[in-house]
GROMACS .gro file of C-alpha atoms in nm:
model
  114
    1LEU     CA    1  -1.343  -4.079  -0.633
    2PHE     CA    2  -1.528  -3.800  -0.819
    3LEU     CA    3  -1.733  -3.538  -0.671
    4ASP     CA    4  -2.030  -3.360  -0.844
    5GLN     CA    5  -2.134  -3.024  -0.797
    6SER     CA    6  -2.415  -3.143  -0.538
    7ASP     CA    7  -2.077  -3.254  -0.316
    8ALA     CA    8  -1.901  -2.919  -0.372
    9VAL     CA    9  -1.942  -2.652  -0.033
   10GLU     CA   10  -1.874  -2.305  -0.103
   11LEU     CA   11  -1.630  -2.134   0.132
   12PRO     CA   12  -1.702  -1.752   0.069
   13ILE     CA   13  -1.375  -1.539   0.175
   14LYS     CA   14  -1.399  -1.150   0.189
   15PHE     CA   15  -1.029  -0.980   0.102
   16ILE     CA   16  -1.004  -0.613   0.171
   17PRO     CA   17  -0.604  -0.520   0.087
   18GLN     CA   18  -0.491  -0.173   0.226
   19TYR     CA   19  -0.204  -0.199  -0.043
   20ALA     CA   20  -0.093  -0.343  -0.356
   21GLY     CA   21   0.113  -0.649  -0.270
   22CYS     CA   22   0.129  -1.060  -0.236
   23TYR     CA   23  -0.046  -1.184   0.051
   24HIS     CA   24  -0.055  -1.522   0.185
   25CYS     CA   25  -0.303  -1.715   0.361
   26GLN     CA   26  -0.362  -2.076   0.530
   27ILE     CA   27  -0.735  -2.171   0.595
   28LEU     CA   28  -0.747  -2.477   0.843
   29LEU     CA   29  -1.069  -2.688   0.790
   30LYS     CA   30  -1.117  -2.954   1.064
   31SER     CA   31  -1.405  -3.230   1.114
   32SER     CA   32  -1.415  -3.523   1.321
   33CYS     CA   33  -1.256  -3.736   1.031
   34ASP     CA   34  -1.069  -3.520   0.837
   35VAL     CA   35  -0.830  -3.215   0.855
   36ARG     CA   36  -0.741  -3.024   0.575
   37VAL     CA   37  -0.533  -2.706   0.515
   38TYR     CA   38  -0.567  -2.492   0.189
   39GLU     CA   39  -0.295  -2.215   0.101
   40ILE     CA   40  -0.400  -1.914  -0.087
   41GLU     CA   41  -0.212  -1.652  -0.239
   42CYS     CA   42  -0.337  -1.349  -0.371
   43VAL     CA   43  -0.167  -1.078  -0.581
   44VAL     CA   44  -0.308  -0.732  -0.555
   45ASN     CA   45  -0.247  -0.455  -0.827
   46THR     CA   46  -0.325  -0.104  -0.806
   47ASP     CA   47  -0.538   0.040  -1.070
   48ARG     CA   48  -0.348   0.235  -1.322
   49ALA     CA   49  -0.307   0.598  -1.253
   50GLU     CA   50  -0.252   0.881  -1.512
   51ALA     CA   51  -0.107   1.241  -1.427
   52GLU     CA   52  -0.034   1.509  -1.604
   53LEU     CA   53   0.290   1.741  -1.534
   54GLU     CA   54   0.342   2.083  -1.675
   55PHE     CA   55   0.681   2.242  -1.731
   56LEU     CA   56   0.767   2.581  -1.765
   57THR     CA   57   1.128   2.680  -1.839
   58PRO     CA   58   1.286   2.909  -2.107
   59ALA     CA   59   1.447   2.751  -2.404
   60TYR     CA   60   1.758   2.536  -2.356
   61GLN     CA   61   1.706   2.560  -1.981
   62ALA     CA   62   1.664   2.234  -1.792
   63VAL     CA   63   1.415   2.181  -1.517
   64ILE     CA   64   1.378   1.851  -1.318
   65GLN     CA   65   1.067   1.746  -1.142
   66ASP     CA   66   1.101   1.496  -0.879
   67ILE     CA   67   0.843   1.225  -0.899
   68PRO     CA   68   0.770   1.036  -0.587
   69ILE     CA   69   0.704   0.643  -0.611
   70SER     CA   70   0.591   0.478  -0.289
   71ASN     CA   71   0.602   0.086  -0.257
   72MET     CA   72   0.377  -0.065  -0.002
   73SER     CA   73   0.400  -0.393  -0.103
   74SER     CA   74   0.611  -0.657   0.060
   75GLN     CA   75   0.870  -0.677  -0.198
   76ASN     CA   76   1.133  -0.456  -0.348
   77TRP     CA   77   1.057  -0.306  -0.721
   78GLN     CA   78   1.301  -0.250  -0.972
   79LEU     CA   79   1.110  -0.015  -1.217
   80GLU     CA   80   1.216   0.044  -1.570
   81ALA     CA   81   1.107   0.381  -1.697
   82ILE     CA   82   1.012   0.448  -2.078
   83LEU     CA   83   1.014   0.817  -2.181
   84GLU     CA   84   0.863   0.941  -2.468
   85GLY     CA   85   0.861   1.271  -2.637
   86GLN     CA   86   1.147   1.517  -2.715
   87GLY     CA   87   1.351   1.676  -2.451
   88PHE     CA   88   1.278   1.459  -2.176
   89TYR     CA   89   1.536   1.275  -1.954
   90GLY     CA   90   1.576   1.049  -1.637
   91PRO     CA   91   1.723   0.725  -1.555
   92PRO     CA   92   1.588   0.413  -1.724
   93VAL     CA   93   1.588   0.205  -1.376
   94ILE     CA   94   1.503   0.308  -1.035
   95ASN     CA   95   1.477   0.084  -0.735
   96VAL     CA   96   1.246   0.138  -0.480
   97GLY     CA   97   1.278  -0.076  -0.141
   98LEU     CA   98   0.956  -0.227   0.036
   99GLY     CA   99   0.774   0.032   0.271
  100GLU     CA  100   0.992   0.308   0.095
  101THR     CA  101   0.931   0.615  -0.121
  102ALA     CA  102   1.174   0.704  -0.407
  103LEU     CA  103   1.211   1.035  -0.631
  104TYR     CA  104   1.219   0.978  -1.024
  105PRO     CA  105   1.401   1.293  -1.151
  106LEU     CA  106   1.234   1.365  -1.456
  107MET     CA  107   1.427   1.615  -1.663
  108PHE     CA  108   1.270   1.855  -1.924
  109LYS     CA  109   1.511   2.037  -2.144
  110PRO     CA  110   1.379   2.171  -2.460
  111ILE     CA  111   1.573   2.288  -2.761
  112ALA     CA  112   1.354   2.534  -2.886
  113GLU     CA  113   1.017   2.705  -2.788
  114CYS     CA  114   0.734   2.443  -2.761
   0.00000   0.00000   0.00000
């Protein structure tokens, strides 16, 4: 049995998530001669955010800025940090449990005036 486009029925769904994460839904459609269940999974990512930090410290003296990372999704995160630039240090991996906020300790230790 093949259906052409004239046999199709649109089912508009409006989805407004509050947080990033994975959302599961079941849609039950019933008629007098048929019952159908559709399972839908929506994955929501946050927009890419950019931030700027300014460090002020004497040469050879380290300064640490704790950067909060909030996980409002429905699963635990294991994040990999890739640091670029001379004098920046931090852990290569940070774990953030669901519903938690973890602090990423970004250290800047200049080896000269810059």
